[in-house]
Tab-separated table of C-alpha atoms in Angstrom:
chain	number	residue	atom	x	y	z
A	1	UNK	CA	25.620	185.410	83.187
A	2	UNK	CA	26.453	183.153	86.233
A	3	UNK	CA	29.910	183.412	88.338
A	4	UNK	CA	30.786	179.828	86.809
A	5	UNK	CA	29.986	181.033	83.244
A	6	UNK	CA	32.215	184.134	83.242
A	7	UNK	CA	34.923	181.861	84.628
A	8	UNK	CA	34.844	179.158	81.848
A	9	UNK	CA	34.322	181.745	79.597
A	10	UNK	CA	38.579	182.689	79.422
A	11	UNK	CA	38.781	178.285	80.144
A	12	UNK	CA	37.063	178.163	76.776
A	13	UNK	CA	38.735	180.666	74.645
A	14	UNK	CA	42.328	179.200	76.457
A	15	UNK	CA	41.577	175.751	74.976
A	16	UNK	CA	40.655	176.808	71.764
A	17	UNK	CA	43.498	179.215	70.949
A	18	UNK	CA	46.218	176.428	71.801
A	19	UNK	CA	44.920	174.100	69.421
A	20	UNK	CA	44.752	174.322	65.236
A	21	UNK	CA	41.212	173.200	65.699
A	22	UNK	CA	38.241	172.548	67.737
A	23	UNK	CA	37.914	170.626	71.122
A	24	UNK	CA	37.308	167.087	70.463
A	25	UNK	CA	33.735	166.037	70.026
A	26	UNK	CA	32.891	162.862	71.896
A	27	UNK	CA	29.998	162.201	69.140
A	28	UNK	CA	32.822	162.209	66.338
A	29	UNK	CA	35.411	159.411	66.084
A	30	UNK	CA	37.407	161.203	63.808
A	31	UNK	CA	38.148	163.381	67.213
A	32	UNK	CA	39.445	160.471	69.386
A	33	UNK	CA	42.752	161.352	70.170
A	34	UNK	CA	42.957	164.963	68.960
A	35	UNK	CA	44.965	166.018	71.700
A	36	UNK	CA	48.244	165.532	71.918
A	37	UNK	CA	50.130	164.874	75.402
A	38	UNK	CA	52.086	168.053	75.357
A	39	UNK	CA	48.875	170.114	74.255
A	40	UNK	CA	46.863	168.521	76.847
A	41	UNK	CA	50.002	169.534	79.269
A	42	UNK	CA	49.696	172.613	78.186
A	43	UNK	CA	46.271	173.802	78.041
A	44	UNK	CA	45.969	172.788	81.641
A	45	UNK	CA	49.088	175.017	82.525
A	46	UNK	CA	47.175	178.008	80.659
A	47	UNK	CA	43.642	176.960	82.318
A	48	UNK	CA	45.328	177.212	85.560
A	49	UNK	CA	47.253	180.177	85.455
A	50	UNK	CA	44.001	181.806	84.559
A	51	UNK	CA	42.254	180.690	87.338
A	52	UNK	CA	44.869	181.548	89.944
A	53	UNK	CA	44.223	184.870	88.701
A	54	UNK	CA	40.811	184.621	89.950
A	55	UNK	CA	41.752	183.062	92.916
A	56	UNK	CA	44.491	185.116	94.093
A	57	UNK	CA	41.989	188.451	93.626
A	58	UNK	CA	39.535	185.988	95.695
A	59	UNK	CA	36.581	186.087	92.829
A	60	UNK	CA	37.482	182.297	93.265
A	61	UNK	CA	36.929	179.936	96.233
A	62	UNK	CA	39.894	177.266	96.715
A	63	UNK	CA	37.182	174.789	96.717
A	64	UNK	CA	35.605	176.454	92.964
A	65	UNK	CA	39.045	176.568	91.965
A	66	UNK	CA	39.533	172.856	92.186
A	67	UNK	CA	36.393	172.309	90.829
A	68	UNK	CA	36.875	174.719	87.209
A	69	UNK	CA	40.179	172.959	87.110
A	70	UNK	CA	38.870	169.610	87.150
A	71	UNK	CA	35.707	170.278	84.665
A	72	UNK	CA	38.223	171.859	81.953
A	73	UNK	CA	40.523	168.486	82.369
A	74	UNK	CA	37.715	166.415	81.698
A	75	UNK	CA	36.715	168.349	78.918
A	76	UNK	CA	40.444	167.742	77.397
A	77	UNK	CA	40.657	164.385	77.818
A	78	UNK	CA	36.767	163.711	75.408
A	79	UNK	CA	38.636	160.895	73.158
A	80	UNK	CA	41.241	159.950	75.433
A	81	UNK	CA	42.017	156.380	75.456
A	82	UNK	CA	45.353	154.480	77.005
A	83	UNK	CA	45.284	151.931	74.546
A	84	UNK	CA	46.647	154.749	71.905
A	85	UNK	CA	48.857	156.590	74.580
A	86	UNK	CA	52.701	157.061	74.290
A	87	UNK	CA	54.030	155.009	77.040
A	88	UNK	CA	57.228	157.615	77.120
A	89	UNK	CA	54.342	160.279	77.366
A	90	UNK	CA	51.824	158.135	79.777
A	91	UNK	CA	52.951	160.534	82.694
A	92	UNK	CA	51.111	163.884	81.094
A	93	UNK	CA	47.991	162.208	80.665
A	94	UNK	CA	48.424	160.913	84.040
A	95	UNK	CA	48.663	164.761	85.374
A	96	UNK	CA	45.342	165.587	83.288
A	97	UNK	CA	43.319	162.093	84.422
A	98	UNK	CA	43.933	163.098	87.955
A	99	UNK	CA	43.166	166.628	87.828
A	100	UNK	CA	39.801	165.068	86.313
A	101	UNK	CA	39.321	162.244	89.383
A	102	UNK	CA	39.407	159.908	86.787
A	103	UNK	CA	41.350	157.808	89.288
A	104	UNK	CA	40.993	154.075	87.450
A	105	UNK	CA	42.138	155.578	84.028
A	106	UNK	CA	44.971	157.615	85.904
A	107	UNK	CA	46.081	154.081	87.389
A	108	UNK	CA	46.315	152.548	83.883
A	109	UNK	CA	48.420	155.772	82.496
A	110	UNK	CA	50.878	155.852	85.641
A	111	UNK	CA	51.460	151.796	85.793
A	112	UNK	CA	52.471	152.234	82.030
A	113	UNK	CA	54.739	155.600	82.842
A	114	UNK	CA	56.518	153.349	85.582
A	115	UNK	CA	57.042	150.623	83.384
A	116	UNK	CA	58.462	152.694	80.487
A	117	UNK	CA	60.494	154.825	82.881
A	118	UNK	CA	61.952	151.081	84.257
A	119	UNK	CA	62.490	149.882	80.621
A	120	UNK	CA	63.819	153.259	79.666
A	121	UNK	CA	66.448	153.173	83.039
A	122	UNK	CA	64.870	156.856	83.748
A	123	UNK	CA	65.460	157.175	86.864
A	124	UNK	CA	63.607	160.982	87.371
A	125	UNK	CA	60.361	159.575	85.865
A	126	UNK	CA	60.392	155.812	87.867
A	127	UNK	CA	60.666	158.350	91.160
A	128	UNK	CA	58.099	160.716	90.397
A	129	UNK	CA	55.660	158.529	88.084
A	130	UNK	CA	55.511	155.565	91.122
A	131	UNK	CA	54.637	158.352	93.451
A	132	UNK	CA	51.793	159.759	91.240
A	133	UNK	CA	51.048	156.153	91.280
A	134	UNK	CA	50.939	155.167	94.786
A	135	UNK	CA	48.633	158.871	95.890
A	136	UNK	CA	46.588	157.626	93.109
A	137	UNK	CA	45.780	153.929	94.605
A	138	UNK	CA	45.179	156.118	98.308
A	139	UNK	CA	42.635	157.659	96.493
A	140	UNK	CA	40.852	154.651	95.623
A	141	UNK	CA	41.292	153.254	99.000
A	142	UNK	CA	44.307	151.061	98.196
A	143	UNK	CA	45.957	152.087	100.978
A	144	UNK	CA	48.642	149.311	101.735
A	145	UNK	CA	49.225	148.558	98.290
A	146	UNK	CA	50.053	152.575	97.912
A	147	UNK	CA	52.404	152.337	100.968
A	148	UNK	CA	54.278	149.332	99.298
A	149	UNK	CA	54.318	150.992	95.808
A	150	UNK	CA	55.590	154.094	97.172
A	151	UNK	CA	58.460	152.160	99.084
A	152	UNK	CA	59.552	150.499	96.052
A	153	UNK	CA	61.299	153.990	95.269
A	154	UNK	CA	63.311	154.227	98.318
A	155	UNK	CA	65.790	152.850	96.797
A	156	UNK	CA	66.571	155.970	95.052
A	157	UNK	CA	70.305	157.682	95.154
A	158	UNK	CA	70.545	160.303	96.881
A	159	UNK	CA	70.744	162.249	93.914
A	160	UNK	CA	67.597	160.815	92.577
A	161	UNK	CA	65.650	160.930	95.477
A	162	UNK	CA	64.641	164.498	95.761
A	163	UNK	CA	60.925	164.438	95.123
A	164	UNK	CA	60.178	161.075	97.478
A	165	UNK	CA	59.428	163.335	100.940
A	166	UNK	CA	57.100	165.779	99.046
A	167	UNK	CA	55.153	162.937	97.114
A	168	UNK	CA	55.002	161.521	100.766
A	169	UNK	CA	53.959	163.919	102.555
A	170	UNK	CA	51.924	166.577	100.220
A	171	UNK	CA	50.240	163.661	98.054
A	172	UNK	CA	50.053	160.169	99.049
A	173	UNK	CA	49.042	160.840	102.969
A	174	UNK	CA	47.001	163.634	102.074
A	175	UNK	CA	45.067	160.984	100.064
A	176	UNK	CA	45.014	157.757	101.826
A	177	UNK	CA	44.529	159.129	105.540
A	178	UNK	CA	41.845	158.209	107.489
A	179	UNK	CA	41.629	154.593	106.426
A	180	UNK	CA	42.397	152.420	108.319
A	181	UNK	CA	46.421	152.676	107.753
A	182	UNK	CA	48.003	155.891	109.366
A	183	UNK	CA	50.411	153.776	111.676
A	184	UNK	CA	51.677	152.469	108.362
A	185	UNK	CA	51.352	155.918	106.913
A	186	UNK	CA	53.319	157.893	110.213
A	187	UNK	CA	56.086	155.118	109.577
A	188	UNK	CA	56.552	156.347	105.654
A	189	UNK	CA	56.795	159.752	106.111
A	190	UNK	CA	59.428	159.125	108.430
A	191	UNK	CA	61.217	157.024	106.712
A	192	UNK	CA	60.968	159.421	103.623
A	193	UNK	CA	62.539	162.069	106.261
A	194	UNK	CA	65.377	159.705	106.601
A	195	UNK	CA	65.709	159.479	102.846
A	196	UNK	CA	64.959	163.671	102.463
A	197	UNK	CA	68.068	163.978	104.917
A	198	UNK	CA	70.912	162.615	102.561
A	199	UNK	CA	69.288	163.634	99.015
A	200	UNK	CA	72.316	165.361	97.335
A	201	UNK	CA	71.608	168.717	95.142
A	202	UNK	CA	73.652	171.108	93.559
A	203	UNK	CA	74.346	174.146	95.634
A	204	UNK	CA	74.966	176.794	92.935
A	205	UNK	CA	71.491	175.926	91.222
A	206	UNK	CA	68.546	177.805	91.869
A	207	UNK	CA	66.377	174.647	92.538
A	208	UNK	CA	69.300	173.515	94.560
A	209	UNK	CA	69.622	176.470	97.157
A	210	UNK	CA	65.519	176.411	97.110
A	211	UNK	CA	65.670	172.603	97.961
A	212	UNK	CA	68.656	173.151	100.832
A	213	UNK	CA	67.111	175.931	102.541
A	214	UNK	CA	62.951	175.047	102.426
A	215	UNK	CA	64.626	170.987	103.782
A	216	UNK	CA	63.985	171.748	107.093
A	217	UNK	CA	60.593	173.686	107.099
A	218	UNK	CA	59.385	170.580	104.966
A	219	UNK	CA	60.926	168.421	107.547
A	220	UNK	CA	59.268	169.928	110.360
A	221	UNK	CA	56.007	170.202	108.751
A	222	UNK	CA	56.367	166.482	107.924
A	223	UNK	CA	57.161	165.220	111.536
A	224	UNK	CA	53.804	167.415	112.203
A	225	UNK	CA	51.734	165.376	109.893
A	226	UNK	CA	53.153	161.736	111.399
A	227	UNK	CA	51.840	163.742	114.755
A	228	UNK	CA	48.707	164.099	113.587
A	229	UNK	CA	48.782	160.538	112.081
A	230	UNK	CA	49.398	158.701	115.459
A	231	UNK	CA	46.719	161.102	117.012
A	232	UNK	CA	44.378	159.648	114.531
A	233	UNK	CA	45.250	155.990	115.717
A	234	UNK	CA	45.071	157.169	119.264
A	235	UNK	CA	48.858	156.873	119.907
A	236	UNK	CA	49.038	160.172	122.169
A	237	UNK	CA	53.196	159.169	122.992
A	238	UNK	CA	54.266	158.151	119.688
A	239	UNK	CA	52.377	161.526	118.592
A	240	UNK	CA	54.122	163.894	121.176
A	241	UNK	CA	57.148	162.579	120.536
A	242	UNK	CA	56.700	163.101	116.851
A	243	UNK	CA	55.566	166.763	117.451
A	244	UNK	CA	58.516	167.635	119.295
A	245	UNK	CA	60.765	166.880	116.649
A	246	UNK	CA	58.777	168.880	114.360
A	247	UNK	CA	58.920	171.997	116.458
A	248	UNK	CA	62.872	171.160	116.708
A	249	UNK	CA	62.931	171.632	113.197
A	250	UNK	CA	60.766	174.362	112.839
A	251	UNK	CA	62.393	176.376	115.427
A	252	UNK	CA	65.895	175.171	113.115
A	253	UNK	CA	64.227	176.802	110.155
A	254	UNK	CA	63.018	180.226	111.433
A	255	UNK	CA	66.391	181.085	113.438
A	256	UNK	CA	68.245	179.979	110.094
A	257	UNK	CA	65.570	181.931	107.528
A	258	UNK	CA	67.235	185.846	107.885
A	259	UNK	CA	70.321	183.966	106.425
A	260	UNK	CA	68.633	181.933	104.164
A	261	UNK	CA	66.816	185.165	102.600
């Protein structure tokens, strides 16, 4: 039996065990739909887990990992269709359609999750469901209209506004780079730096301290990626200039990390 095949082996018995039945079949409309949201949420969280198993002992490639990950979503999703979807639960299909690439369907699910989180006045979901949105439309080349649907979240309170730098940076640049916009793209980062700067968290929480003390190593790392952006455009000043805030930052976060520990 083949690497792959031992690996999907555990993806198979995962998905099965979480549900009361089969996996959908495709040829059976009395599947459509079978999975729930939250069992789709969670299958994927189990499917993972396993294969950072692998990973982490290195049986898996980072590359093979992405790959398993994004055959068992698309497996999940046989039957899905947005025109039965939740829109309070558009989000978690969202997660599953873009593990799977399915980048036009993802699109559908996140404009819905915005608009019910806007309805709704949820302000957690309109933050991180636009962002999902906006990497989504860099993926499909959309670049300026992800930059302007990204921005529409600035507005964010402070207290709202913790996710906005790490959608930035980790998501939407990583997928809309390299065409044809990374001037634009250099000048949101930084203003999500800007934003990153006054978010307010609570101190005595766990995610709060974590937040507070990784702010300036994400900083630092993000003035390195509008560095790297300006590079790309051939903007060698803009880029140095950049850089050297980063390693301001950086050299912030490592004289501050034995107290931080």
């Amino acid at each position: 039996m083949s690497l792959r095949k031992i690996l999907l082996l555990p993806i198979a018995i995962i998905s099965i065990g979480c549900q009361s039945s089969t996996l959908p079949n495709p040829n059976d409309p009395a599947d459509v739909g079978a999975l729930s949201p939250d069992n789709l949420r969670d299958q994927l969280t189990s499917i993972s887990d396993a294969l950072n198993i692998h990973r982490t002992k290195r049986e898996i490639t980072e590359k093979e990992y992405h790959e398993l990950l994004k055959e068992a979503a698309d497996r999940l999703l046989i039957g899905y269709d947005s025109a039965k979807i939740d829109p309070l639960k558009a989000w978690k299909y969202g997660e599953a359609l873009i593990t799977a690439e399915k980048w036009s369907e993802a699109k559908i699910a996140y404009e819905i999750a915005v608009a019910s989180a806007r309805a709704f006045h949820n302000e957690d979901r309109r933050v991180n469901d636009t962002l999902r949105l906006a990497r989504v439309l860099g993926e499909t080349g959309h670049v300026a209209e992800a930059i302007k649907t990204a921005r529409t979240v600035f507005n964010a309170k402070p207290v709202d506004a913790a996710p906005i730098l790490f959608g930035v940076q980790y998501e939407i640049v990583k997928a809309s780079r390299g065409k044809g916009k990374d001037v634009e793209l250099a000048h949101l980062v930084e203003d999500a730096i800007a934003i990153t700067m006054r978010v307010e968290v609570d101190p005595n929480s766990d995610a709060g301290r974590s937040f507070i003390n990784l702010r300036p190593r994400h900083i630092g790392q993000a003035w390195g990626t509008i560095a790297s952006l300006y590079k790309a455009a051939n903007l060698p000043v803009e880029a140095e200039k950049a850089q050297t805030k980063g390693d301001v930052m950086n050299r912030e976060f490592a004289q501050e990390l034995p107290r931080r520990i």
